[in-house]
Tab-separated table of C-alpha atoms in Angstrom:
chain	number	residue	atom	x	y	z
A	192	UNK	CA	17.784	-20.390	5.039
A	193	UNK	CA	14.673	-18.857	3.456
A	194	UNK	CA	12.655	-21.103	1.173
A	195	UNK	CA	9.456	-20.350	-0.736
A	196	UNK	CA	7.637	-17.042	-0.681
A	197	UNK	CA	4.589	-18.141	1.290
A	198	UNK	CA	2.563	-14.991	0.608
A	199	UNK	CA	2.517	-11.253	0.001
A	200	UNK	CA	0.161	-9.392	2.351
A	201	UNK	CA	-1.779	-6.353	1.152
A	202	UNK	CA	-3.691	-4.203	3.655
A	203	UNK	CA	-6.999	-3.035	2.166
A	204	UNK	CA	-9.603	-0.463	3.290
A	205	UNK	CA	-12.562	-2.528	1.968
A	206	UNK	CA	-12.133	-6.289	2.145
A	207	UNK	CA	-15.251	-7.070	0.140
A	208	UNK	CA	-14.353	-4.691	-2.705
A	209	UNK	CA	-10.758	-5.947	-2.836
A	210	UNK	CA	-11.910	-9.594	-2.871
A	211	UNK	CA	-14.378	-8.854	-5.663
A	212	UNK	CA	-11.691	-7.058	-7.680
A	213	UNK	CA	-9.257	-9.987	-7.456
A	214	UNK	CA	-12.037	-12.479	-8.235
A	215	UNK	CA	-13.985	-10.650	-10.948
A	216	UNK	CA	-11.543	-8.209	-12.568
A	217	UNK	CA	-8.251	-10.075	-12.120
A	218	UNK	CA	-9.843	-13.535	-12.428
A	219	UNK	CA	-8.067	-15.101	-9.427
A	220	UNK	CA	-9.241	-17.772	-6.957
A	221	UNK	CA	-10.351	-15.928	-3.828
A	222	UNK	CA	-11.147	-17.626	-0.486
A	223	UNK	CA	-13.612	-16.711	2.258
A	224	UNK	CA	-12.737	-14.129	4.948
A	225	UNK	CA	-11.181	-15.620	8.101
A	226	UNK	CA	-11.017	-13.751	11.422
A	227	UNK	CA	-7.646	-14.012	13.158
A	228	UNK	CA	-8.321	-12.401	16.551
A	229	UNK	CA	-4.823	-13.228	17.888
A	230	UNK	CA	-3.344	-11.101	15.108
A	231	UNK	CA	-6.055	-8.416	14.998
A	232	UNK	CA	-6.878	-9.038	11.351
A	233	UNK	CA	-9.454	-10.541	9.043
A	234	UNK	CA	-7.713	-12.223	6.113
A	235	UNK	CA	-8.714	-13.352	2.643
A	236	UNK	CA	-6.321	-15.622	0.770
A	237	UNK	CA	-5.973	-15.384	-2.993
A	238	UNK	CA	-4.531	-18.575	-4.458
A	239	UNK	CA	-2.139	-17.997	-7.328
A	240	UNK	CA	-0.517	-20.987	-9.076
A	241	UNK	CA	2.779	-20.532	-7.193
A	242	UNK	CA	2.007	-18.546	-4.025
A	243	UNK	CA	-0.718	-16.579	-2.218
A	244	UNK	CA	-1.792	-12.987	-1.781
A	245	UNK	CA	-3.161	-12.292	1.716
A	246	UNK	CA	-5.617	-9.418	1.914
A	247	UNK	CA	-5.579	-7.907	5.423
A	248	UNK	CA	-8.313	-5.902	7.109
A	249	UNK	CA	-8.311	-4.636	10.725
A	250	UNK	CA	-10.128	-6.715	13.358
A	251	UNK	CA	-10.734	-5.173	16.796
A	252	UNK	CA	-9.512	-1.941	18.379
A	253	UNK	CA	-5.813	-2.807	18.637
A	254	UNK	CA	-5.317	-4.116	15.136
A	255	UNK	CA	-1.728	-3.668	13.898
A	256	UNK	CA	-3.203	-2.860	10.463
A	257	UNK	CA	-5.135	0.178	11.687
A	258	UNK	CA	-2.136	2.512	11.860
A	259	UNK	CA	-0.954	1.315	8.468
A	260	UNK	CA	-4.325	2.159	6.893
A	261	UNK	CA	-4.390	5.531	8.668
A	262	UNK	CA	-1.088	6.324	6.921
A	263	UNK	CA	-2.103	4.609	3.655
A	264	UNK	CA	-5.869	5.129	3.264
A	265	UNK	CA	-5.970	3.385	-0.142
A	266	UNK	CA	-4.163	0.377	1.330
A	267	UNK	CA	-0.744	-0.952	0.389
A	268	UNK	CA	1.652	-3.871	0.423
A	269	UNK	CA	2.152	-4.671	4.107
A	270	UNK	CA	4.637	-7.548	4.322
A	271	UNK	CA	6.213	-10.560	2.625
A	272	UNK	CA	6.335	-14.002	4.248
A	273	UNK	CA	9.231	-16.371	3.638
A	274	UNK	CA	9.127	-20.035	4.645
A	275	UNK	CA	11.822	-21.533	6.874
A	276	UNK	CA	12.379	-25.103	8.064
A	277	UNK	CA	13.300	-24.210	11.645
A	278	UNK	CA	12.013	-20.897	12.929
A	279	UNK	CA	14.042	-20.880	16.153
A	280	UNK	CA	17.298	-21.607	14.327
A	281	UNK	CA	16.411	-18.909	11.770
A	282	UNK	CA	15.619	-16.408	14.524
A	283	UNK	CA	18.850	-17.099	16.383
A	284	UNK	CA	20.945	-16.723	13.244
A	285	UNK	CA	19.204	-13.460	12.338
A	286	UNK	CA	19.690	-12.067	15.852
A	287	UNK	CA	23.398	-12.938	15.677
A	288	UNK	CA	23.475	-10.846	12.488
A	289	UNK	CA	21.889	-7.901	14.303
A	290	UNK	CA	18.298	-8.239	13.045
A	291	UNK	CA	15.528	-7.330	15.478
A	292	UNK	CA	12.559	-9.630	16.026
A	293	UNK	CA	9.264	-7.831	16.735
A	294	UNK	CA	7.120	-8.427	19.820
A	295	UNK	CA	8.257	-10.902	22.479
A	296	UNK	CA	10.733	-12.551	20.116
A	297	UNK	CA	8.899	-15.866	20.519
A	298	UNK	CA	6.947	-17.381	17.600
A	299	UNK	CA	3.150	-17.009	17.543
A	300	UNK	CA	0.748	-19.235	15.657
A	301	UNK	CA	-0.112	-17.573	12.338
A	302	UNK	CA	-3.047	-17.631	9.934
A	303	UNK	CA	-2.047	-21.078	8.643
A	304	UNK	CA	-1.764	-22.612	12.132
A	305	UNK	CA	2.045	-22.593	11.963
A	306	UNK	CA	4.680	-20.696	13.995
A	307	UNK	CA	5.502	-17.224	12.677
A	308	UNK	CA	7.782	-14.321	13.607
A	309	UNK	CA	8.068	-10.777	12.246
A	310	UNK	CA	11.385	-8.990	11.651
A	311	UNK	CA	11.937	-5.244	12.001
A	312	UNK	CA	11.452	-3.448	8.654
A	313	UNK	CA	14.357	-1.081	9.355
A	314	UNK	CA	16.714	-4.086	9.288
A	315	UNK	CA	15.363	-5.338	5.925
A	316	UNK	CA	15.245	-2.418	3.450
A	317	UNK	CA	12.011	-0.989	4.885
A	318	UNK	CA	10.281	-4.320	4.323
A	319	UNK	CA	8.297	-6.032	7.070
A	320	UNK	CA	9.358	-9.693	6.815
A	321	UNK	CA	7.355	-12.560	8.295
A	322	UNK	CA	9.004	-15.949	8.707
A	323	UNK	CA	6.774	-19.018	8.807
A	324	UNK	CA	7.937	-22.494	9.783
A	325	UNK	CA	6.543	-25.065	7.344
B	109	UNK	CA	-6.720	-13.744	-15.906
B	110	UNK	CA	-3.681	-13.354	-13.635
B	111	UNK	CA	-1.410	-16.366	-13.302
B	112	UNK	CA	1.772	-16.780	-11.282
B	113	UNK	CA	3.312	-14.104	-9.103
B	114	UNK	CA	6.376	-13.411	-11.232
B	115	UNK	CA	8.165	-11.293	-8.592
B	116	UNK	CA	7.913	-8.882	-5.694
B	117	UNK	CA	10.039	-5.755	-6.192
B	118	UNK	CA	11.768	-4.083	-3.243
B	119	UNK	CA	13.417	-0.679	-3.687
B	120	UNK	CA	16.654	-0.495	-1.697
B	121	UNK	CA	18.987	2.379	-0.798
B	122	UNK	CA	22.137	0.215	-1.046
B	123	UNK	CA	22.024	-2.543	-3.646
B	124	UNK	CA	25.266	-4.168	-2.540
B	125	UNK	CA	24.259	-4.312	1.125
B	126	UNK	CA	20.778	-5.640	0.307
B	127	UNK	CA	22.227	-8.315	-2.009
B	128	UNK	CA	24.715	-9.371	0.663
B	129	UNK	CA	21.952	-9.563	3.281
B	130	UNK	CA	19.759	-11.810	1.130
B	131	UNK	CA	22.768	-13.958	0.182
B	132	UNK	CA	24.633	-14.203	3.477
B	133	UNK	CA	22.053	-13.628	6.228
B	134	UNK	CA	18.916	-15.020	4.572
B	135	UNK	CA	20.793	-17.704	2.597
B	136	UNK	CA	19.069	-17.064	-0.741
B	137	UNK	CA	20.384	-17.372	-4.307
B	138	UNK	CA	21.248	-13.850	-5.454
B	139	UNK	CA	22.063	-12.884	-9.060
B	140	UNK	CA	24.371	-10.204	-10.468
B	141	UNK	CA	23.210	-6.579	-10.862
B	142	UNK	CA	21.679	-5.771	-14.279
B	143	UNK	CA	21.250	-2.221	-15.580
B	144	UNK	CA	17.854	-1.557	-17.186
B	145	UNK	CA	18.310	1.922	-18.685
B	146	UNK	CA	14.848	1.883	-20.339
B	147	UNK	CA	13.281	1.537	-16.876
B	148	UNK	CA	15.747	3.724	-14.960
B	149	UNK	CA	16.741	0.947	-12.572
B	150	UNK	CA	19.500	-1.471	-11.735
B	151	UNK	CA	18.000	-4.795	-10.653
B	152	UNK	CA	19.199	-7.833	-8.722
B	153	UNK	CA	17.045	-10.946	-8.856
B	154	UNK	CA	16.811	-13.249	-5.861
B	155	UNK	CA	15.685	-16.726	-6.880
B	156	UNK	CA	13.324	-18.361	-4.393
B	157	UNK	CA	12.005	-21.890	-5.082
B	158	UNK	CA	8.633	-20.588	-6.322
B	159	UNK	CA	9.145	-16.956	-7.381
B	160	UNK	CA	11.644	-14.093	-7.385
B	161	UNK	CA	12.417	-11.001	-5.350
B	162	UNK	CA	13.607	-8.089	-7.504
B	163	UNK	CA	15.819	-5.583	-5.711
B	164	UNK	CA	15.550	-2.157	-7.382
B	165	UNK	CA	18.057	0.664	-7.279
B	166	UNK	CA	17.828	3.978	-9.200
B	167	UNK	CA	19.734	4.282	-12.498
B	168	UNK	CA	20.084	7.724	-14.099
B	169	UNK	CA	18.580	11.093	-13.216
B	170	UNK	CA	14.938	10.309	-14.092
B	171	UNK	CA	14.669	6.992	-12.284
B	172	UNK	CA	11.090	6.239	-11.165
B	173	UNK	CA	12.608	4.733	-8.004
B	174	UNK	CA	14.228	7.986	-6.891
B	175	UNK	CA	11.040	9.604	-5.598
B	176	UNK	CA	10.066	6.392	-3.826
B	177	UNK	CA	13.412	6.280	-1.988
B	178	UNK	CA	13.152	9.993	-1.132
B	179	UNK	CA	9.847	9.188	0.611
B	180	UNK	CA	11.084	5.840	1.993
B	181	UNK	CA	14.807	6.290	2.732
B	182	UNK	CA	15.173	2.769	4.200
B	183	UNK	CA	13.567	1.306	1.057
B	184	UNK	CA	10.316	-0.618	0.831
B	185	UNK	CA	8.165	-2.978	-1.179
B	186	UNK	CA	7.627	-1.206	-4.509
B	187	UNK	CA	5.364	-3.444	-6.624
B	188	UNK	CA	4.099	-6.947	-7.350
B	189	UNK	CA	4.208	-8.496	-10.829
B	190	UNK	CA	1.545	-10.923	-12.009
B	191	UNK	CA	1.919	-13.009	-15.154
B	192	UNK	CA	-0.723	-12.915	-17.893
B	193	UNK	CA	-1.013	-14.878	-21.136
B	194	UNK	CA	-2.099	-11.948	-23.301
B	195	UNK	CA	-1.127	-8.494	-22.071
B	196	UNK	CA	-3.253	-6.545	-24.583
B	197	UNK	CA	-6.389	-8.557	-23.759
B	198	UNK	CA	-5.658	-8.111	-20.037
B	199	UNK	CA	-5.143	-4.361	-20.475
B	200	UNK	CA	-8.357	-3.928	-22.434
B	201	UNK	CA	-10.389	-5.870	-19.872
B	202	UNK	CA	-8.887	-3.854	-17.006
B	203	UNK	CA	-9.584	-0.560	-18.778
B	204	UNK	CA	-13.203	-1.626	-19.325
B	205	UNK	CA	-13.356	-2.130	-15.549
B	206	UNK	CA	-12.080	1.390	-14.945
B	207	UNK	CA	-8.442	0.612	-14.103
B	208	UNK	CA	-5.835	3.107	-15.277
B	209	UNK	CA	-2.699	1.984	-17.100
B	210	UNK	CA	0.417	4.067	-16.371
B	211	UNK	CA	2.507	5.801	-19.038
B	212	UNK	CA	1.503	5.571	-22.694
B	213	UNK	CA	-0.764	2.587	-22.069
B	214	UNK	CA	1.325	0.502	-24.464
B	215	UNK	CA	3.469	-2.387	-23.175
B	216	UNK	CA	7.213	-1.837	-22.772
B	217	UNK	CA	9.851	-4.541	-22.733
B	218	UNK	CA	10.671	-5.393	-19.103
B	219	UNK	CA	13.674	-6.753	-17.233
B	220	UNK	CA	12.994	-10.287	-18.525
B	221	UNK	CA	12.731	-9.185	-22.178
B	222	UNK	CA	8.949	-9.593	-22.155
B	223	UNK	CA	6.110	-7.049	-22.541
B	224	UNK	CA	5.050	-5.353	-19.302
B	225	UNK	CA	2.517	-2.749	-18.171
B	226	UNK	CA	1.982	-0.993	-14.841
B	227	UNK	CA	-1.463	-0.305	-13.333
B	228	UNK	CA	-2.324	2.703	-11.182
B	229	UNK	CA	-1.885	1.920	-7.450
B	230	UNK	CA	-4.989	3.917	-6.520
B	231	UNK	CA	-7.095	1.425	-8.495
B	232	UNK	CA	-5.545	-1.600	-6.732
B	233	UNK	CA	-5.587	-1.012	-2.961
B	234	UNK	CA	-2.538	1.269	-2.994
B	235	UNK	CA	-0.517	-1.466	-4.702
B	236	UNK	CA	1.518	-0.803	-7.839
B	237	UNK	CA	0.764	-3.822	-10.055
B	238	UNK	CA	2.953	-4.856	-12.977
B	239	UNK	CA	1.574	-7.271	-15.569
B	240	UNK	CA	4.045	-9.345	-17.558
B	241	UNK	CA	3.135	-11.418	-20.592
B	242	UNK	CA	4.787	-14.839	-20.402
């Protein structure tokens, strides 16, 4: 069911400093910040040869990243995103297997303009898993 | 400097259950458990089309994963591993930029039989970063 690892998301307390570190110290290709108001985050994508790192920074008062950064002031790895061909079929199969889908259970449009869902970390070894239909 | 994302490591409290979930529920290609006594872990690699997930489980009394699982009993994302061409050149450049290398500062041989180093999470947005020379 799952295909490529689309990205690893890292929540950061200072988006500019983290972008500069990946660009200047780690020598990676770093994009421009993009506001994603529907998800309450500003994101910066780092293009690696085989996948992406997504730096996440809170946007707005109700950002889902805010609580994470309160608990992890230095930042931390926030989620992994796996690609699927059919997000509704994937969701239904996962629910049959007892996995919980976060939020309304219906896909939202993610940072790449494609449908995404998040799965409950407690059902996946403490790992927040995003599924993205490609 | 950094190249491909070699793997994302997830520490898990039950290696057999996590392997079965990735194989049966998520439909991924899951390898056999490998003991890595030099690193204090048993690992299972999950082959995705573009990278790998490394499931980590403690091996022995001094496993570096044990404390992580005490703090995160459900498990959690433990580190990311970036590939580099020359691990000593990468280390020296990172140290010049103020990053701290864990342990002795000298590369060890990792789960793939190649030299690896770990960088201090506090210097990388709360993210434990492994470098692997490929």
